[in-house]
Amino acid sequence: MTKKIDYNAYGFRFKGDYQNNVAGLSAIGFELVQSPNYRWHGLHRGEQDVYIFQYTTRGHGAISIGEKNYQLTKDDAFFVRVPSNHCYYLPNQSSEWEFIYFTIYGEEVSRLFNRIVSTHGNILKLPINSEPIKYIIETLEKIDAVGIKHGYESSSCAYTFMMKCLEYLEYGLQRSNNYPLPTIKAIKFIESHYQQDITLDDIVAVTGLSKYHFSRQFHKFVNDTPINYLTKTRIKNSLILLTKSSQNIESIAFEVGYASSNYFSKVFKKIVGITPNNYRKNTTIMPVDKLFID
């Protein structure tokens, strides 16, 4: 990375039990190590119940986790708990290892860490312009300039970092300019034909892939199934009709691709939380012009 900040390590010890209960920042730094003596073992440290995220910006490092060994080069990160059976170090074949790190703690951090590791593992690969890495760099720049003044700020930094990680890992690929062509074709087909009685086979037919490979690819990039995406597209468009038109529920159901108004109402309530009639009357929920559905 282009070095905008000096090599420094910062530690924090602020008052406030909310840091232990939710999230707290223990340390953050930007370092270059060149000594073969650089070695940290997760079972031989003074810290307890902290979580270390370390991201390689240049050079070559290594980490062993349990019985597995990993070589770490540019854009590789590890995320580990202390104490645990791991050891990271400068390997013999490496002359230097440059990295940024973020050490955090707290009960909510623990829960979210377990969620990340159970799904993605301890070793992660992130581009330097990904949101988690940009956030660490921005935090380092801020600390270098004005510091962190109290525990609320520390807690906010730690929790925000975890949210950045989860957002990137779960939704980072969801940018249309990164979608492969079959996925783009499927999305365009759904958004142009949601009013019709289309099936998964109809969607697959425009992509040129097998049903299996298309479904896997679509879910990887959109984080949803094609049929769920179709359903959400129909419901989003029904909201416009419910608020902007005087059509009855049966007509709206038909216009967004449902042959049965009863089934439409059932699906609508499952996603929005209330019936189409109540949504139209605005008796139990604030109306919106656009609904974002997860």
Short mmCIF file of C-alpha atoms in Angstrom, two decimals:
data_model
loop_
_atom_site.label_atom_id
_atom_site.label_comp_id
_atom_site.label_asym_id
_atom_site.label_seq_id
_atom_site.Cartn_x
_atom_site.Cartn_y
_atom_site.Cartn_z
CA MET A 1 0.00 0.00 0.00
CA THR A 2 1.06 3.60 -0.47
CA LYS A 3 2.31 4.49 3.00
CA LYS A 4 0.28 7.43 4.29
CA ILE A 5 0.98 6.68 7.94
CA ASP A 6 4.03 5.98 10.05
CA TYR A 7 4.83 2.62 11.58
CA ASN A 8 3.24 2.81 15.01
CA ALA A 9 1.44 0.67 17.56
CA TYR A 10 -1.33 2.15 19.72
CA GLY A 11 -2.90 0.63 22.83
CA PHE A 12 -6.10 1.62 24.67
CA ARG A 13 -7.32 1.17 28.24
CA PHE A 14 -10.56 3.04 28.77
CA LYS A 15 -13.18 2.81 31.51
CA GLY A 16 -16.64 1.48 30.75
CA ASP A 17 -18.14 -1.99 31.14
CA TYR A 18 -19.95 -1.59 27.80
CA GLN A 19 -16.60 -2.33 26.15
CA ASN A 20 -16.53 -5.78 27.73
CA ASN A 21 -20.24 -6.27 27.21
CA VAL A 22 -20.28 -5.13 23.57
CA ALA A 23 -16.99 -4.19 21.91
CA GLY A 24 -13.73 -2.49 22.76
CA LEU A 25 -10.52 -1.57 20.95
CA SER A 26 -7.40 -2.97 22.62
CA ALA A 27 -4.71 -2.13 20.06
CA ILE A 28 -4.16 -1.05 16.48
CA GLY A 29 -0.97 -0.67 14.49
CA PHE A 30 1.01 -0.56 11.28
CA GLU A 31 4.29 -2.47 11.46
CA LEU A 32 7.22 -3.72 9.42
CA VAL A 33 9.06 -6.70 10.92
CA GLN A 34 12.40 -7.95 9.64
CA SER A 35 13.69 -9.93 12.61
CA PRO A 36 13.51 -13.74 12.57
CA ASN A 37 12.73 -13.46 16.29
CA TYR A 38 9.28 -12.08 15.52
CA ARG A 39 6.91 -14.77 16.80
CA TRP A 40 3.65 -14.70 18.74
CA HIS A 41 2.04 -17.84 20.14
CA GLY A 42 -1.63 -17.68 21.03
CA LEU A 43 -1.24 -19.81 24.17
CA HIS A 44 1.76 -17.90 25.55
CA ARG A 45 0.49 -14.34 25.76
CA GLY A 46 -0.60 -12.03 28.53
CA GLU A 47 -3.80 -10.94 26.80
CA GLN A 48 -6.98 -12.87 27.42
CA ASP A 49 -10.17 -12.97 25.35
CA VAL A 50 -8.99 -10.64 22.61
CA TYR A 51 -9.36 -11.08 18.86
CA ILE A 52 -6.56 -10.18 16.46
CA PHE A 53 -7.14 -9.27 12.83
CA GLN A 54 -3.84 -8.89 10.95
CA TYR A 55 -3.63 -7.94 7.27
CA THR A 56 -0.54 -8.23 5.07
CA THR A 57 0.22 -5.14 2.99
CA ARG A 58 3.66 -6.21 1.76
CA GLY A 59 6.19 -8.99 2.20
CA HIS A 60 5.61 -12.48 3.51
CA GLY A 61 4.54 -13.86 6.87
CA ALA A 62 3.20 -17.17 8.14
CA ILE A 63 0.77 -18.56 10.69
CA SER A 64 0.07 -22.02 12.02
CA ILE A 65 -3.42 -22.69 13.35
CA GLY A 66 -3.72 -26.05 15.02
CA GLU A 67 -2.06 -28.52 12.66
CA LYS A 68 -2.36 -26.33 9.56
CA ASN A 69 0.25 -23.91 8.21
CA TYR A 70 -0.53 -20.88 6.05
CA GLN A 71 1.75 -18.57 4.07
CA LEU A 72 0.60 -14.95 4.16
CA THR A 73 1.32 -12.52 1.33
CA LYS A 74 -0.23 -9.27 0.11
CA ASP A 75 -4.01 -9.08 0.72
CA ASP A 76 -4.01 -12.09 3.08
CA ALA A 77 -5.41 -11.66 6.59
CA PHE A 78 -5.84 -13.85 9.63
CA PHE A 79 -8.43 -13.48 12.38
CA VAL A 80 -7.70 -15.37 15.61
CA ARG A 81 -8.67 -15.47 19.26
CA VAL A 82 -6.23 -15.20 22.15
CA PRO A 83 -5.87 -17.63 23.79
CA SER A 84 -6.01 -20.30 21.08
CA ASN A 85 -3.58 -22.71 19.46
CA HIS A 86 -1.95 -20.55 16.80
CA CYS A 87 1.45 -19.01 16.13
CA TYR A 88 2.29 -16.28 13.63
CA TYR A 89 5.85 -15.41 12.70
CA LEU A 90 8.34 -14.24 10.09
CA PRO A 91 9.34 -17.40 8.18
CA ASN A 92 12.98 -18.16 7.35
CA GLN A 93 12.50 -17.54 3.64
CA SER A 94 11.11 -14.03 4.22
CA SER A 95 13.15 -10.86 4.70
CA GLU A 96 10.24 -8.68 5.80
CA TRP A 97 6.56 -8.60 6.61
CA GLU A 98 4.52 -5.40 6.59
CA PHE A 99 1.02 -5.46 8.04
CA ILE A 100 -1.75 -3.60 9.79
CA TYR A 101 -3.55 -5.11 12.76
CA PHE A 102 -6.67 -4.51 14.82
CA THR A 103 -7.06 -6.10 18.26
CA ILE A 104 -10.52 -6.00 19.82
CA TYR A 105 -12.55 -7.62 22.60
CA GLY A 106 -16.04 -7.83 24.07
CA GLU A 107 -18.95 -10.26 24.25
CA GLU A 108 -20.51 -9.07 21.00
CA VAL A 109 -17.12 -9.22 19.28
CA SER A 110 -16.81 -12.83 20.45
CA ARG A 111 -20.20 -13.74 19.02
CA LEU A 112 -19.52 -12.06 15.67
CA PHE A 113 -16.01 -13.52 15.47
CA ASN A 114 -17.44 -17.02 15.86
CA ARG A 115 -19.95 -16.27 13.12
CA ILE A 116 -17.21 -15.11 10.73
CA VAL A 117 -14.81 -17.96 11.43
CA SER A 118 -17.48 -20.67 11.30
CA THR A 119 -18.46 -19.51 7.82
CA HIS A 120 -15.24 -18.17 6.29
CA GLY A 121 -12.42 -19.61 8.40
CA ASN A 122 -9.50 -17.87 10.10
CA ILE A 123 -7.71 -16.98 6.85
CA LEU A 124 -9.32 -14.29 4.71
CA LYS A 125 -8.38 -12.58 1.46
CA LEU A 126 -9.43 -8.96 1.01
CA PRO A 127 -8.34 -6.31 -1.49
CA ILE A 128 -6.78 -3.23 0.03
CA ASN A 129 -9.73 -1.12 -1.12
CA SER A 130 -12.25 -3.34 0.70
CA GLU A 131 -14.24 -1.60 3.42
CA PRO A 132 -12.69 -3.42 6.43
CA ILE A 133 -9.15 -2.55 5.34
CA LYS A 134 -10.03 1.02 4.39
CA TYR A 135 -11.61 1.39 7.83
CA ILE A 136 -8.46 0.25 9.65
CA ILE A 137 -6.30 2.62 7.59
CA GLU A 138 -8.71 5.52 8.19
CA THR A 139 -8.76 4.74 11.92
CA LEU A 140 -4.95 4.71 12.03
CA GLU A 141 -4.83 8.06 10.26
CA LYS A 142 -7.36 9.50 12.70
CA ILE A 143 -5.54 8.17 15.76
CA ASP A 144 -2.23 9.48 14.43
CA ALA A 145 -3.81 12.92 14.03
CA VAL A 146 -6.12 13.34 17.04
CA GLY A 147 -6.13 10.08 19.01
CA ILE A 148 -9.13 8.39 20.65
CA LYS A 149 -10.46 10.22 23.68
CA HIS A 150 -12.80 7.85 25.54
CA GLY A 151 -14.30 4.41 25.74
CA TYR A 152 -17.40 5.24 23.72
CA GLU A 153 -15.21 6.10 20.76
CA SER A 154 -13.13 2.97 21.29
CA SER A 155 -16.24 0.81 21.48
CA SER A 156 -17.66 2.40 18.34
CA CYS A 157 -14.41 1.71 16.44
CA ALA A 158 -14.38 -1.96 17.42
CA TYR A 159 -18.04 -2.58 16.65
CA THR A 160 -17.90 -0.69 13.35
CA PHE A 161 -14.96 -2.80 12.24
CA MET A 162 -16.90 -6.01 12.89
CA MET A 163 -19.85 -4.66 10.90
CA LYS A 164 -17.51 -3.74 8.04
CA CYS A 165 -16.14 -7.29 8.05
CA LEU A 166 -19.55 -8.93 8.06
CA GLU A 167 -20.87 -6.59 5.39
CA TYR A 168 -17.91 -7.29 3.12
CA LEU A 169 -17.91 -11.05 3.66
CA GLU A 170 -21.66 -11.42 3.18
CA TYR A 171 -22.36 -8.73 0.59
CA GLY A 172 -19.01 -7.59 -0.78
CA LEU A 173 -19.53 -9.30 -4.13
CA GLN A 174 -22.95 -7.77 -4.60
CA ARG A 175 -21.99 -5.03 -7.01
CA SER A 176 -23.55 -5.21 -10.44
CA ASN A 177 -20.30 -4.32 -12.20
CA ASN A 178 -18.80 -7.45 -10.66
CA TYR A 179 -21.64 -9.75 -11.69
CA PRO A 180 -20.79 -12.39 -14.29
CA LEU A 181 -22.76 -12.14 -17.53
CA PRO A 182 -25.17 -15.06 -16.79
CA THR A 183 -26.19 -13.40 -13.51
CA ILE A 184 -26.71 -10.05 -15.23
CA LYS A 185 -28.86 -11.74 -17.89
CA ALA A 186 -30.94 -13.46 -15.20
CA ILE A 187 -31.52 -10.24 -13.25
CA LYS A 188 -32.55 -8.36 -16.38
CA PHE A 189 -34.88 -11.19 -17.37
CA ILE A 190 -36.51 -11.25 -13.92
CA GLU A 191 -36.97 -7.49 -13.82
CA SER A 192 -38.47 -7.48 -17.32
CA HIS A 193 -40.74 -10.53 -16.91
CA TYR A 194 -41.73 -10.63 -13.20
CA GLN A 195 -45.33 -9.87 -14.24
CA GLN A 196 -45.50 -13.18 -16.08
CA ASP A 197 -45.75 -16.72 -14.72
CA ILE A 198 -42.02 -17.44 -15.06
CA THR A 199 -40.21 -20.39 -13.47
CA LEU A 200 -36.63 -21.19 -12.56
CA ASP A 201 -36.31 -23.07 -15.85
CA ASP A 202 -37.31 -19.92 -17.74
CA ILE A 203 -34.65 -17.90 -15.91
CA VAL A 204 -31.97 -20.54 -16.44
CA ALA A 205 -32.75 -20.70 -20.16
CA VAL A 206 -31.49 -17.14 -20.77
CA THR A 207 -28.15 -17.73 -19.03
CA GLY A 208 -26.66 -20.57 -21.07
CA LEU A 209 -25.67 -22.46 -17.91
CA SER A 210 -26.95 -25.64 -16.32
CA LYS A 211 -29.50 -25.16 -13.55
CA TYR A 212 -26.97 -26.34 -10.95
CA HIS A 213 -24.12 -24.05 -12.01
CA PHE A 214 -26.39 -21.06 -12.56
CA SER A 215 -28.04 -21.41 -9.14
CA ARG A 216 -24.65 -21.63 -7.41
CA GLN A 217 -23.28 -18.64 -9.32
CA PHE A 218 -26.39 -16.53 -8.73
CA HIS A 219 -26.36 -17.22 -4.99
CA LYS A 220 -22.64 -16.49 -4.73
CA PHE A 221 -22.98 -13.01 -6.21
CA VAL A 222 -26.50 -11.99 -5.20
CA ASN A 223 -26.59 -13.82 -1.85
CA ASP A 224 -30.05 -15.14 -2.67
CA THR A 225 -31.78 -17.74 -4.81
CA PRO A 226 -33.21 -16.74 -8.21
CA ILE A 227 -36.76 -17.51 -7.04
CA ASN A 228 -36.36 -15.41 -3.88
CA TYR A 229 -35.02 -12.57 -6.02
CA LEU A 230 -38.08 -12.92 -8.28
CA THR A 231 -40.40 -12.88 -5.26
CA LYS A 232 -38.78 -9.76 -3.80
CA THR A 233 -38.96 -8.02 -7.18
CA ARG A 234 -42.69 -8.74 -7.34
CA ILE A 235 -43.32 -7.52 -3.81
CA LYS A 236 -41.29 -4.32 -4.32
CA ASN A 237 -43.33 -3.50 -7.41
CA SER A 238 -46.58 -4.29 -5.63
CA LEU A 239 -45.74 -1.61 -3.04
CA ILE A 240 -45.80 1.03 -5.76
CA LEU A 241 -49.20 -0.12 -6.97
CA LEU A 242 -50.60 -0.28 -3.43
CA THR A 243 -49.62 3.32 -2.69
CA LYS A 244 -49.89 4.96 -6.12
CA SER A 245 -52.92 3.26 -7.69
CA SER A 246 -56.54 2.51 -6.80
CA GLN A 247 -56.46 -1.05 -8.18
CA ASN A 248 -57.91 -3.75 -5.95
CA ILE A 249 -55.67 -6.41 -4.39
CA GLU A 250 -56.65 -9.05 -6.92
CA SER A 251 -55.65 -6.82 -9.84
CA ILE A 252 -52.35 -5.89 -8.20
CA ALA A 253 -51.57 -9.54 -7.50
CA PHE A 254 -52.17 -10.40 -11.15
CA GLU A 255 -50.11 -7.43 -12.36
CA VAL A 256 -47.04 -8.51 -10.40
CA GLY A 257 -47.20 -12.14 -11.48
CA TYR A 258 -49.52 -13.90 -9.01
CA ALA A 259 -52.55 -15.82 -10.27
CA SER A 260 -54.03 -15.94 -6.75
CA SER A 261 -54.61 -12.86 -4.60
CA ASN A 262 -54.68 -15.07 -1.50
CA TYR A 263 -51.23 -16.43 -2.24
CA PHE A 264 -49.97 -12.92 -3.03
CA SER A 265 -51.28 -11.68 0.32
CA LYS A 266 -49.60 -14.57 2.13
CA VAL A 267 -46.23 -13.89 0.48
CA PHE A 268 -46.60 -10.13 1.02
CA LYS A 269 -47.27 -10.54 4.73
CA LYS A 270 -44.33 -12.91 5.14
CA ILE A 271 -41.93 -10.36 3.65
CA VAL A 272 -43.40 -7.01 4.73
CA GLY A 273 -44.95 -8.11 8.01
CA ILE A 274 -48.53 -6.98 7.36
CA THR A 275 -51.22 -7.65 4.76
CA PRO A 276 -51.45 -5.66 1.52
CA ASN A 277 -54.73 -4.10 2.72
CA ASN A 278 -53.20 -2.88 5.97
CA TYR A 279 -50.15 -1.61 4.16
CA ARG A 280 -52.39 0.40 1.83
CA LYS A 281 -54.36 1.83 4.75
CA ASN A 282 -51.12 2.69 6.56
CA THR A 283 -52.74 1.78 9.85
CA THR A 284 -49.84 -0.16 11.34
CA ILE A 285 -46.75 0.85 9.39
CA MET A 286 -45.26 4.01 7.95
CA PRO A 287 -45.56 4.02 4.15
CA VAL A 288 -42.38 4.10 2.07
CA ASP A 289 -41.75 4.70 -1.61
CA LYS A 290 -39.06 2.03 -1.85
CA LEU A 291 -38.54 -1.01 0.35
CA PHE A 292 -35.13 -2.65 0.73
CA ILE A 293 -35.55 -6.36 1.43
CA ASP A 294 -32.88 -8.69 2.80
#
